[in-house]
Short mmCIF file of C-alpha atoms and ligand atoms in Angstrom, two decimals:
data_model
loop_
_atom_site.label_atom_id
_atom_site.label_comp_id
_atom_site.label_asym_id
_atom_site.label_seq_id
_atom_site.Cartn_x
_atom_site.Cartn_y
_atom_site.Cartn_z
CA MET A 1 78.45 34.48 53.36
CA LEU A 2 80.08 31.75 55.42
CA ASN A 3 83.51 32.74 56.66
CA ASN A 4 83.74 31.20 60.07
CA ILE A 5 83.81 27.54 61.06
CA GLY A 6 84.46 25.47 64.15
CA ILE A 7 86.33 22.18 64.10
CA ILE A 8 86.25 19.64 66.89
CA GLY A 9 88.97 17.02 66.90
CA LEU A 10 92.62 17.62 66.16
CA GLY A 11 93.69 14.17 65.06
CA VAL A 12 95.59 13.73 61.81
CA MET A 13 92.53 14.42 59.63
CA GLY A 14 91.18 17.23 61.82
CA LYS A 15 94.46 19.12 61.74
CA ALA A 16 94.84 18.71 57.99
CA ILE A 17 91.30 19.81 57.19
CA ALA A 18 91.62 22.77 59.57
CA GLN A 19 94.67 23.93 57.63
CA ASN A 20 92.89 23.40 54.34
CA ILE A 21 89.93 25.50 55.51
CA GLY A 22 92.24 28.15 56.99
CA ASN A 23 94.20 28.31 53.73
CA HIS A 24 90.97 29.21 51.96
CA GLY A 25 90.53 32.35 54.04
CA TYR A 26 88.01 31.15 56.60
CA THR A 27 88.44 31.92 60.27
CA VAL A 28 88.63 28.68 62.21
CA SER A 29 87.89 27.97 65.88
CA LEU A 30 89.31 24.76 67.25
CA TYR A 31 88.46 22.47 70.12
CA ASN A 32 90.04 19.19 71.11
CA LYS A 33 89.32 16.94 74.11
CA THR A 34 92.88 17.44 75.39
CA TYR A 35 93.78 21.12 75.26
CA GLU A 36 97.55 20.42 74.94
CA LYS A 37 97.00 19.36 71.33
CA THR A 38 95.06 22.52 70.59
CA ALA A 39 97.69 24.71 72.27
CA LEU A 40 100.49 23.07 70.30
CA PHE A 41 98.62 23.44 67.03
CA ILE A 42 97.82 27.11 67.70
CA LYS A 43 101.47 27.72 68.48
CA GLN A 44 102.41 26.35 65.07
CA HIS A 45 99.45 28.02 63.32
CA PRO A 46 98.74 31.25 65.17
CA PHE A 47 95.96 32.41 62.82
CA PHE A 48 93.60 29.76 64.30
CA SER A 49 91.68 30.30 67.55
CA GLY A 50 91.88 27.47 70.03
CA PHE A 51 89.61 26.94 73.03
CA GLU A 52 90.01 24.95 76.19
CA LYS A 53 86.30 24.90 77.01
CA LEU A 54 83.64 23.65 74.65
CA ASN A 55 81.22 26.47 75.51
CA ASP A 56 83.87 29.12 74.74
CA PHE A 57 84.49 27.37 71.44
CA VAL A 58 80.77 27.37 70.63
CA ASN A 59 80.38 31.01 71.68
CA SER A 60 83.26 32.03 69.42
CA LEU A 61 81.31 31.06 66.31
CA GLU A 62 79.08 33.28 64.21
CA LYS A 63 75.42 32.26 64.08
CA PRO A 64 74.11 30.11 62.58
CA ARG A 65 77.16 28.16 63.66
CA LYS A 66 78.90 25.65 61.43
CA ILE A 67 80.75 22.97 63.34
CA LEU A 68 82.69 20.14 61.76
CA LEU A 69 83.33 17.06 63.88
CA MET A 70 86.57 15.29 63.02
CA VAL A 71 86.58 12.76 65.84
CA SER A 72 86.75 8.98 65.69
CA ALA A 73 83.46 7.20 64.98
CA ASN A 74 83.14 5.90 68.53
CA ALA A 75 83.49 9.38 70.04
CA VAL A 76 80.83 11.12 67.93
CA ASP A 77 77.91 10.43 70.28
CA TYR A 78 79.82 11.66 73.30
CA VAL A 79 80.82 14.92 71.58
CA LEU A 80 77.41 15.41 70.00
CA ASP A 81 75.59 15.03 73.31
CA GLN A 82 77.71 17.76 74.86
CA LEU A 83 77.47 19.98 71.83
CA LEU A 84 73.70 19.75 71.64
CA GLU A 85 73.52 21.35 75.09
CA LEU A 86 75.34 24.41 73.78
CA VAL A 87 74.31 25.05 70.19
CA GLU A 88 71.15 26.84 69.11
CA LYS A 89 68.37 26.33 66.58
CA GLU A 90 69.52 26.37 62.94
CA ASP A 91 73.16 25.77 63.82
CA ILE A 92 74.77 23.14 61.61
CA ILE A 93 76.76 20.17 62.83
CA MET A 94 78.72 18.19 60.25
CA ASP A 95 80.24 14.81 61.03
CA GLY A 96 83.27 14.29 58.81
CA GLY A 97 84.50 11.09 60.45
CA ASN A 98 84.13 7.51 59.26
CA SER A 99 80.76 7.04 60.98
CA PHE A 100 78.44 4.14 60.30
CA TYR A 101 75.60 5.46 58.12
CA ARG A 102 72.83 4.23 60.40
CA ASP A 103 74.40 6.16 63.27
CA SER A 104 74.32 9.27 61.09
CA GLU A 105 70.60 8.75 60.47
CA ARG A 106 69.99 8.46 64.21
CA ARG A 107 72.11 11.55 64.89
CA MET A 108 70.27 13.53 62.25
CA LYS A 109 67.00 12.79 64.05
CA GLN A 110 68.55 13.59 67.41
CA CYS A 111 69.69 16.99 66.08
CA ALA A 112 66.36 17.66 64.36
CA GLN A 113 64.54 17.31 67.68
CA LYS A 114 66.43 20.40 68.82
CA GLY A 115 66.08 22.26 65.54
CA ILE A 116 69.76 21.67 64.73
CA TYR A 117 70.84 20.72 61.24
CA PHE A 118 73.04 17.68 60.75
CA ILE A 119 75.23 16.77 57.80
CA GLY A 120 76.74 13.27 57.72
CA MET A 121 79.73 13.66 55.44
CA GLY A 122 82.12 11.03 54.18
CA ILE A 123 85.61 12.42 53.67
CA SER A 124 88.25 10.54 51.76
CA GLY A 125 91.85 11.23 50.95
CA GLY A 126 93.81 10.57 54.09
CA GLU A 127 95.99 13.33 55.53
CA GLU A 128 97.25 14.58 52.18
CA GLY A 129 93.77 14.76 50.70
CA ALA A 130 92.35 16.51 53.76
CA LEU A 131 95.12 19.10 53.52
CA HIS A 132 95.19 19.74 49.79
CA GLY A 133 91.70 18.73 48.72
CA PRO A 134 89.68 15.67 49.75
CA SER A 135 86.72 14.03 48.08
CA LEU A 136 83.62 14.98 50.08
CA MET A 137 80.38 13.01 50.35
CA PRO A 138 77.89 15.15 52.31
CA SER A 139 74.31 14.04 52.96
CA SER A 140 71.34 14.44 55.30
CA ASP A 141 69.82 17.95 55.71
CA HIS A 142 69.79 19.59 52.27
CA ALA A 143 68.77 22.95 53.76
CA ALA A 144 72.03 22.92 55.69
CA TYR A 145 74.06 21.67 52.75
CA VAL A 146 73.20 24.73 50.69
CA GLN A 147 74.63 26.91 53.46
CA VAL A 148 78.00 25.17 53.45
CA VAL A 149 78.32 24.15 49.80
CA SER A 150 80.65 27.05 48.93
CA LEU A 151 83.01 26.09 51.77
CA LEU A 152 82.95 22.44 50.70
CA GLU A 153 83.58 23.32 47.06
CA ASN A 154 86.49 25.53 48.05
CA ILE A 155 88.27 22.91 50.12
CA ALA A 156 87.49 19.85 47.96
CA ALA A 157 89.83 18.39 45.35
CA LYS A 158 89.18 19.44 41.75
CA ASN A 159 88.93 16.94 38.91
CA ASP A 160 90.63 17.45 35.52
CA GLU A 161 87.70 19.57 34.37
CA GLY A 162 88.20 21.83 37.40
CA ASP A 163 84.99 20.72 39.11
CA ALA A 164 85.01 20.28 42.87
CA CYS A 165 84.92 16.68 44.08
CA VAL A 166 81.89 17.23 46.26
CA SER A 167 78.24 16.61 45.63
CA TYR A 168 75.15 16.38 47.79
CA ILE A 169 74.77 12.61 48.05
CA GLY A 170 71.23 12.32 49.37
CA GLN A 171 69.02 11.97 52.39
CA GLY A 172 69.78 10.35 55.73
CA GLY A 173 73.08 8.60 56.16
CA SER A 174 73.69 8.20 52.43
CA GLY A 175 76.94 10.21 52.51
CA HIS A 176 78.52 7.93 55.07
CA PHE A 177 77.04 4.93 53.28
CA VAL A 178 78.73 5.94 50.02
CA LYS A 179 82.01 6.55 51.89
CA MET A 180 81.65 3.10 53.43
CA VAL A 181 81.27 1.49 49.99
CA HIS A 182 84.24 3.59 48.83
CA ASN A 183 86.22 1.88 51.56
CA GLY A 184 84.90 -1.57 50.62
CA ILE A 185 86.17 -0.89 47.10
CA GLU A 186 89.39 0.56 48.54
CA TYR A 187 90.09 -2.74 50.32
CA ALA A 188 89.49 -4.70 47.10
CA ASP A 189 91.63 -2.33 45.00
CA MET A 190 94.46 -2.58 47.52
CA GLN A 191 94.19 -6.35 47.75
CA LEU A 192 94.20 -6.70 43.94
CA ILE A 193 97.43 -4.70 43.76
CA SER A 194 98.91 -6.78 46.55
CA GLU A 195 97.96 -10.02 44.79
CA THR A 196 99.61 -8.70 41.61
CA TYR A 197 102.75 -7.93 43.60
CA MET A 198 102.76 -11.46 45.00
CA ALA A 199 102.09 -12.99 41.57
CA LEU A 200 105.13 -11.16 40.21
CA LYS A 201 107.22 -11.92 43.27
CA LYS A 202 106.46 -15.64 42.97
CA ASN A 203 107.65 -15.37 39.38
CA ASN A 204 110.99 -14.06 40.64
CA TYR A 205 110.56 -10.36 39.93
CA ASN A 206 112.20 -8.16 42.54
CA ASN A 207 110.66 -5.03 44.05
CA ALA A 208 112.36 -2.68 41.59
CA GLN A 209 111.17 -4.75 38.61
CA ILE A 210 107.65 -4.93 40.02
CA ALA A 211 107.68 -1.15 40.46
CA ASP A 212 108.71 -0.80 36.81
CA ILE A 213 105.86 -3.04 35.67
CA PHE A 214 103.35 -1.07 37.74
CA GLU A 215 104.78 2.12 36.31
CA THR A 216 104.00 1.02 32.77
CA TRP A 217 100.50 -0.09 33.83
CA ASN A 218 100.02 3.28 35.49
CA GLN A 219 100.47 5.21 32.24
CA GLY A 220 97.07 4.52 30.75
CA GLU A 221 93.58 3.55 31.82
CA LEU A 222 94.88 1.62 34.83
CA PHE A 223 96.30 4.78 36.39
CA SER A 224 95.38 5.05 40.06
CA TYR A 225 96.54 6.74 43.22
CA LEU A 226 96.91 3.32 44.87
CA ILE A 227 99.23 2.03 42.12
CA THR A 228 101.19 5.29 42.33
CA ILE A 229 101.85 4.93 46.05
CA THR A 230 102.62 1.23 45.53
CA ILE A 231 105.42 2.17 43.10
CA ASP A 232 106.85 4.56 45.72
CA ILE A 233 106.63 1.85 48.39
CA LEU A 234 108.31 -0.77 46.18
CA ARG A 235 111.20 1.60 45.46
CA PHE A 236 111.71 2.83 49.00
CA SER A 237 114.82 1.86 50.94
CA ASP A 238 116.28 3.20 54.16
CA GLU A 239 119.66 2.49 55.76
CA GLU A 240 118.54 -1.08 56.53
CA GLY A 241 117.38 -1.83 53.00
CA GLU A 242 113.96 -2.20 51.38
CA VAL A 243 111.36 -1.31 53.97
CA LEU A 244 108.57 -3.31 52.32
CA ASP A 245 110.50 -6.55 52.86
CA ARG A 246 110.70 -5.90 56.60
CA ILE A 247 106.95 -5.39 57.08
CA LYS A 248 105.00 -8.28 58.63
CA ASP A 249 102.65 -10.19 56.35
CA VAL A 250 99.61 -9.15 58.43
CA ALA A 251 97.04 -6.44 57.58
CA HIS A 252 94.73 -4.64 59.96
CA HIS A 253 91.51 -2.70 59.47
CA LYS A 254 89.32 -0.20 61.25
CA GLY A 255 85.92 -1.56 60.31
CA THR A 256 84.55 0.31 57.31
CA GLY A 257 85.27 -2.56 54.92
CA ALA A 258 83.52 -4.91 57.31
CA TRP A 259 80.49 -2.59 57.40
CA SER A 260 80.36 -2.73 53.60
CA ALA A 261 80.41 -6.51 53.67
CA LEU A 262 77.73 -6.62 56.37
CA SER A 263 75.52 -4.18 54.48
CA ALA A 264 75.81 -6.29 51.35
CA ILE A 265 74.75 -9.34 53.32
CA GLU A 266 71.91 -7.44 54.98
CA TYR A 267 70.59 -6.30 51.60
CA ASN A 268 71.18 -9.68 49.85
CA GLU A 269 73.71 -8.18 47.47
CA ALA A 270 76.72 -10.08 46.10
CA VAL A 271 80.08 -8.39 46.68
CA PRO A 272 82.45 -11.39 46.71
CA SER A 273 85.55 -9.42 45.69
CA LEU A 274 84.98 -6.87 48.44
CA ILE A 275 84.39 -9.57 51.04
CA ALA A 276 87.42 -11.53 49.79
CA ALA A 277 89.62 -8.47 50.36
CA LEU A 278 88.34 -8.05 53.90
CA GLN A 279 88.76 -11.73 54.68
CA ALA A 280 92.28 -11.68 53.29
CA ARG A 281 93.12 -9.31 56.16
CA PHE A 282 91.51 -11.72 58.65
CA ILE A 283 93.38 -14.69 57.16
CA SER A 284 96.65 -12.80 57.44
CA SER A 285 96.35 -12.90 61.24
CA LYS A 286 95.84 -16.64 61.40
CA LYS A 287 98.52 -19.10 62.36
CA LYS A 288 100.42 -20.34 59.31
CA VAL A 289 100.34 -23.96 58.21
CA ASN A 290 103.90 -24.83 57.28
CA HIS A 291 103.24 -26.65 54.05
CA ALA A 292 103.50 -23.95 51.38
CA TYR A 293 103.20 -25.12 47.81
CA ASP A 294 106.25 -24.30 45.72
CA ASN A 295 106.36 -24.37 41.98
CA ASP A 296 109.43 -23.07 40.16
CA GLU A 297 108.08 -23.56 36.64
CA GLN A 298 108.80 -20.52 34.50
CA VAL A 299 105.90 -18.67 32.98
CA ASP A 300 106.21 -17.16 29.52
CA ASP A 301 106.35 -13.45 28.78
CA SER A 302 102.69 -13.22 27.86
CA PHE A 303 101.87 -13.72 31.54
CA ILE A 304 102.45 -10.04 32.37
CA ASP A 305 100.10 -8.89 29.62
CA ASP A 306 97.48 -11.41 30.67
CA LEU A 307 97.84 -10.33 34.27
CA LYS A 308 97.37 -6.70 33.28
CA MET A 309 94.20 -7.52 31.39
CA SER A 310 92.99 -9.67 34.32
CA PHE A 311 93.70 -6.75 36.63
CA TYR A 312 91.51 -4.51 34.49
CA LEU A 313 88.67 -7.01 34.31
CA SER A 314 88.89 -7.67 38.05
CA LYS A 315 88.61 -3.94 38.59
CA VAL A 316 85.48 -3.96 36.44
CA MET A 317 84.02 -6.68 38.68
CA ILE A 318 85.01 -4.89 41.90
CA TYR A 319 83.40 -1.61 40.85
CA HIS A 320 80.37 -3.36 39.41
CA GLN A 321 79.83 -4.99 42.80
CA GLY A 322 80.31 -1.73 44.70
CA PHE A 323 77.94 0.21 42.44
CA GLU A 324 75.34 -2.57 42.47
CA LEU A 325 75.46 -2.50 46.28
CA MET A 326 74.92 1.26 46.26
CA LYS A 327 72.03 0.88 43.82
CA LYS A 328 70.31 -1.78 45.89
CA VAL A 329 70.55 0.18 49.13
CA SER A 330 69.69 3.47 47.42
CA ASP A 331 66.54 1.96 45.89
CA GLU A 332 65.42 0.45 49.18
CA ASN A 333 65.99 3.71 51.08
CA ASN A 334 64.74 6.03 48.32
CA TRP A 335 67.99 7.95 48.33
CA GLY A 336 68.08 8.39 44.56
CA LEU A 337 71.87 8.13 44.47
CA ASP A 338 73.42 9.61 41.34
CA PHE A 339 76.15 7.17 40.32
CA THR A 340 77.63 9.45 37.68
CA GLU A 341 78.11 12.09 40.36
CA ILE A 342 79.55 9.58 42.82
CA ALA A 343 82.11 8.43 40.25
CA ARG A 344 82.82 12.06 39.40
CA ILE A 345 83.60 13.10 42.98
CA TRP A 346 85.83 10.03 43.42
CA GLN A 347 88.01 11.19 40.51
CA LYS A 348 90.35 13.24 42.68
CA GLY A 349 91.15 13.62 46.33
CA CYS A 350 90.11 10.17 47.50
CA ILE A 351 92.05 6.95 48.00
CA ILE A 352 90.42 5.12 45.07
CA GLN A 353 90.91 7.98 42.58
CA SER A 354 91.84 6.53 39.22
CA ALA A 355 91.49 6.90 35.47
CA PHE A 356 88.91 4.08 35.57
CA LEU A 357 86.35 6.43 37.16
CA LYS A 358 86.12 8.27 33.85
CA LYS A 359 84.96 5.03 32.27
CA ILE A 360 82.39 4.55 35.03
CA ILE A 361 81.10 8.09 34.50
CA SER A 362 80.63 7.53 30.78
CA VAL A 363 78.87 4.18 31.33
CA TYR A 364 76.47 5.47 34.00
CA ARG A 365 75.82 8.63 31.98
CA GLU A 366 74.39 6.32 29.31
CA GLY A 367 72.15 4.71 31.93
CA LYS A 368 74.11 1.45 31.83
CA THR A 369 76.15 -0.58 34.28
CA LEU A 370 79.74 -1.67 33.67
CA LEU A 371 78.53 -5.10 32.60
CA GLU A 372 76.21 -3.57 30.03
CA ASP A 373 78.96 -1.59 28.37
CA GLU A 374 79.70 -2.83 24.84
CA LYS A 375 83.45 -2.24 25.03
CA ILE A 376 83.82 -4.09 28.32
CA LEU A 377 81.69 -6.97 27.06
CA GLN A 378 83.75 -7.14 23.86
CA MET A 379 86.92 -7.16 25.93
CA ILE A 380 85.58 -9.99 28.06
CA ASP A 381 84.64 -11.96 24.92
CA HIS A 382 88.01 -11.36 23.36
CA ASP A 383 90.23 -11.89 26.41
CA GLN A 384 88.34 -14.42 28.44
CA ARG A 385 90.56 -17.34 27.61
CA ASN A 386 93.70 -15.44 28.58
CA TRP A 387 92.01 -14.19 31.76
CA ARG A 388 91.28 -17.77 32.76
CA HIS A 389 94.78 -18.83 31.80
CA ALA A 390 96.32 -16.12 33.98
CA MET A 391 94.15 -17.23 36.90
CA GLN A 392 95.26 -20.80 36.28
CA ILE A 393 98.87 -19.66 36.58
CA LEU A 394 98.14 -17.90 39.87
CA ILE A 395 96.67 -21.12 41.22
CA MET A 396 99.49 -23.29 39.88
CA LYS A 397 102.13 -20.96 41.30
CA GLY A 398 100.43 -20.98 44.71
CA VAL A 399 99.71 -17.25 44.69
CA TYR A 400 97.20 -16.13 47.29
CA ALA A 401 94.74 -14.34 45.01
CA PRO A 402 91.25 -14.21 46.54
CA VAL A 403 90.21 -10.95 44.85
CA TYR A 404 91.44 -12.02 41.40
CA LEU A 405 89.70 -15.36 41.72
CA SER A 406 86.46 -14.12 43.25
CA SER A 407 86.25 -11.46 40.55
CA LEU A 408 86.41 -14.14 37.88
CA THR A 409 83.90 -16.35 39.68
CA TYR A 410 81.62 -13.33 40.16
CA TYR A 411 81.61 -12.90 36.41
CA GLU A 412 81.11 -16.65 36.04
CA GLY A 413 78.13 -16.45 38.36
CA LEU A 414 76.55 -13.73 36.26
CA SER A 415 77.15 -15.44 32.96
CA THR A 416 76.60 -19.17 33.31
CA CYS A 417 74.23 -21.69 34.92
CA LEU A 418 74.92 -21.89 38.61
CA GLY A 419 73.48 -25.27 39.53
CA MET A 420 70.94 -23.59 41.78
CA ASN A 421 68.31 -26.01 40.47
CA LEU A 422 70.10 -28.67 42.50
CA ILE A 423 70.27 -26.42 45.58
CA GLN A 424 66.53 -25.81 45.35
CA ALA A 425 65.89 -29.53 44.87
CA GLN A 426 67.97 -30.28 47.98
CA ARG A 427 66.08 -27.64 49.97
CA ASP A 428 62.82 -29.09 48.79
CA TYR A 429 63.97 -32.64 49.56
CA PHE A 430 64.89 -32.05 53.19
CA GLY A 431 62.62 -29.15 54.07
CA ALA A 432 59.80 -28.94 51.53
CA HIS A 433 60.99 -25.42 50.75
CA THR A 434 59.56 -25.70 47.21
CA TYR A 435 61.17 -24.66 43.93
CA GLU A 436 60.27 -22.64 40.84
CA ARG A 437 60.10 -24.32 37.44
CA ILE A 438 61.55 -23.23 34.13
CA ASP A 439 58.36 -24.02 32.23
CA LYS A 440 55.58 -22.76 34.54
CA SER A 441 55.18 -20.01 37.11
CA GLY A 442 54.49 -20.70 40.78
CA PHE A 443 56.15 -22.75 43.51
CA TYR A 444 56.25 -26.55 43.47
CA HIS A 445 57.05 -29.36 45.86
CA THR A 446 58.04 -32.91 45.00
CA GLU A 447 57.74 -35.94 47.25
CA TRP A 448 61.34 -37.03 46.64
CA GLN A 449 61.98 -40.80 46.88
CA ARG A 450 64.79 -41.99 49.13
CA ASN A 451 66.66 -44.82 47.33
C1 6PG B 1 90.05 7.39 53.07
C2 6PG B 1 90.33 6.11 53.81
C3 6PG B 1 90.26 6.27 55.29
C4 6PG B 1 90.37 4.95 56.03
C5 6PG B 1 91.72 4.39 56.02
C6 6PG B 1 91.92 3.23 56.96
O1 6PG B 1 89.20 7.32 52.21
O2 6PG B 1 90.69 8.40 53.34
O3 6PG B 1 89.37 5.18 53.43
O4 6PG B 1 89.04 6.86 55.59
O5 6PG B 1 90.00 5.15 57.32
O6 6PG B 1 92.06 4.04 54.74
O7 6PG B 1 91.10 2.16 56.70
P1 6PG B 1 91.44 0.74 57.34
O8 6PG B 1 92.21 1.00 58.60
O9 6PG B 1 90.12 0.09 57.63
O10 6PG B 1 92.27 0.03 56.34
#
């Protein structure tokens, strides 16, 4: 019976998860690089044990020890190297930070050489999730996972059915990989909401009206945590007025969305909406060109409904891309990722939690993808013209909408001729790269004539 755990790292997430674990009746030992933080935390939460020295911290733990690292990704190696000098065979080290999945694979091997178990675990939910119940994506050593599963189930968020939002993801770094794709989707979800906000703003809706529109969208199948917090943000004022209006038009990032994009490129997978969201943040830092396009033409009332439907279909494209990326990488690494389970554990606790995940669960349970689902395909057939019309309005109003537009063009790319015959002909023309034919198998070269 596991009732004792050590946590290293008392940043925002470390502190919150420590409290969550403590609230579930476990005894918790704490260590942080700077002892002042530990001392302060212990003062506020006297039922935790804090240690100034790493070896005292390690010695305080029952064997086999369970140690959760909650340090920033670039500090994991440093901490792990020190820890590996102190722990003993069969102890378990879990990395709950936003580590790059390949680093987790390397660290798992490094630990295995000393007979130490390693669990690379994606954790999502920010401070609130970590405190009240995050979504957990543990992977790597299954033998270690079974020893900590009860702890993880206790502290994880619970979905509407009461099931814990944690599941063993798979071998190697798959847990951190899935968390990384979660973040790639998170960027796209956030950007889509932001583009909607701008579309409404450019049509003269104020923050309060935009919040009201989002509130109606949030009642049904578009419900999401990200829309919920957006409504709060849009309605928030302090003594100087609406805070949102005073925030600079520049977004930052800490790298996980970029890792998703790079992985997609590495594995030849198309995730244009995810990449568009990342690049939107890059573009926001660039120097502005002072020639904005203004168009005051009024749009008719149907625009809001069309935008809502476009939002839903863009979400379909975003998640289709994210899940296709996971499938590709899972197949190539033999991880055997279970997409129904992944959607299930994202239902609560994490940043991208939403009603839409229920749809994904039902589709993957039938062994289909989102773009093989009859209802979604019928919706596309029925609403396609309005979807295109809404996108036309975004363009004509000069709304910056890279995720909306790349989601439509992603669908376009999957459903129409792409003109790649001409690309192949060009490649063959200048480099004899050959092309495949529609009527025969094999690769062909033509001696193209220069006119
Ligand atoms: C989560 C979040 C979190 C992430 C932040 C910041 O699931 O709890 O994904 O892990 O670090 O959202 O991400 P950016 O700074 O890259 O936007």
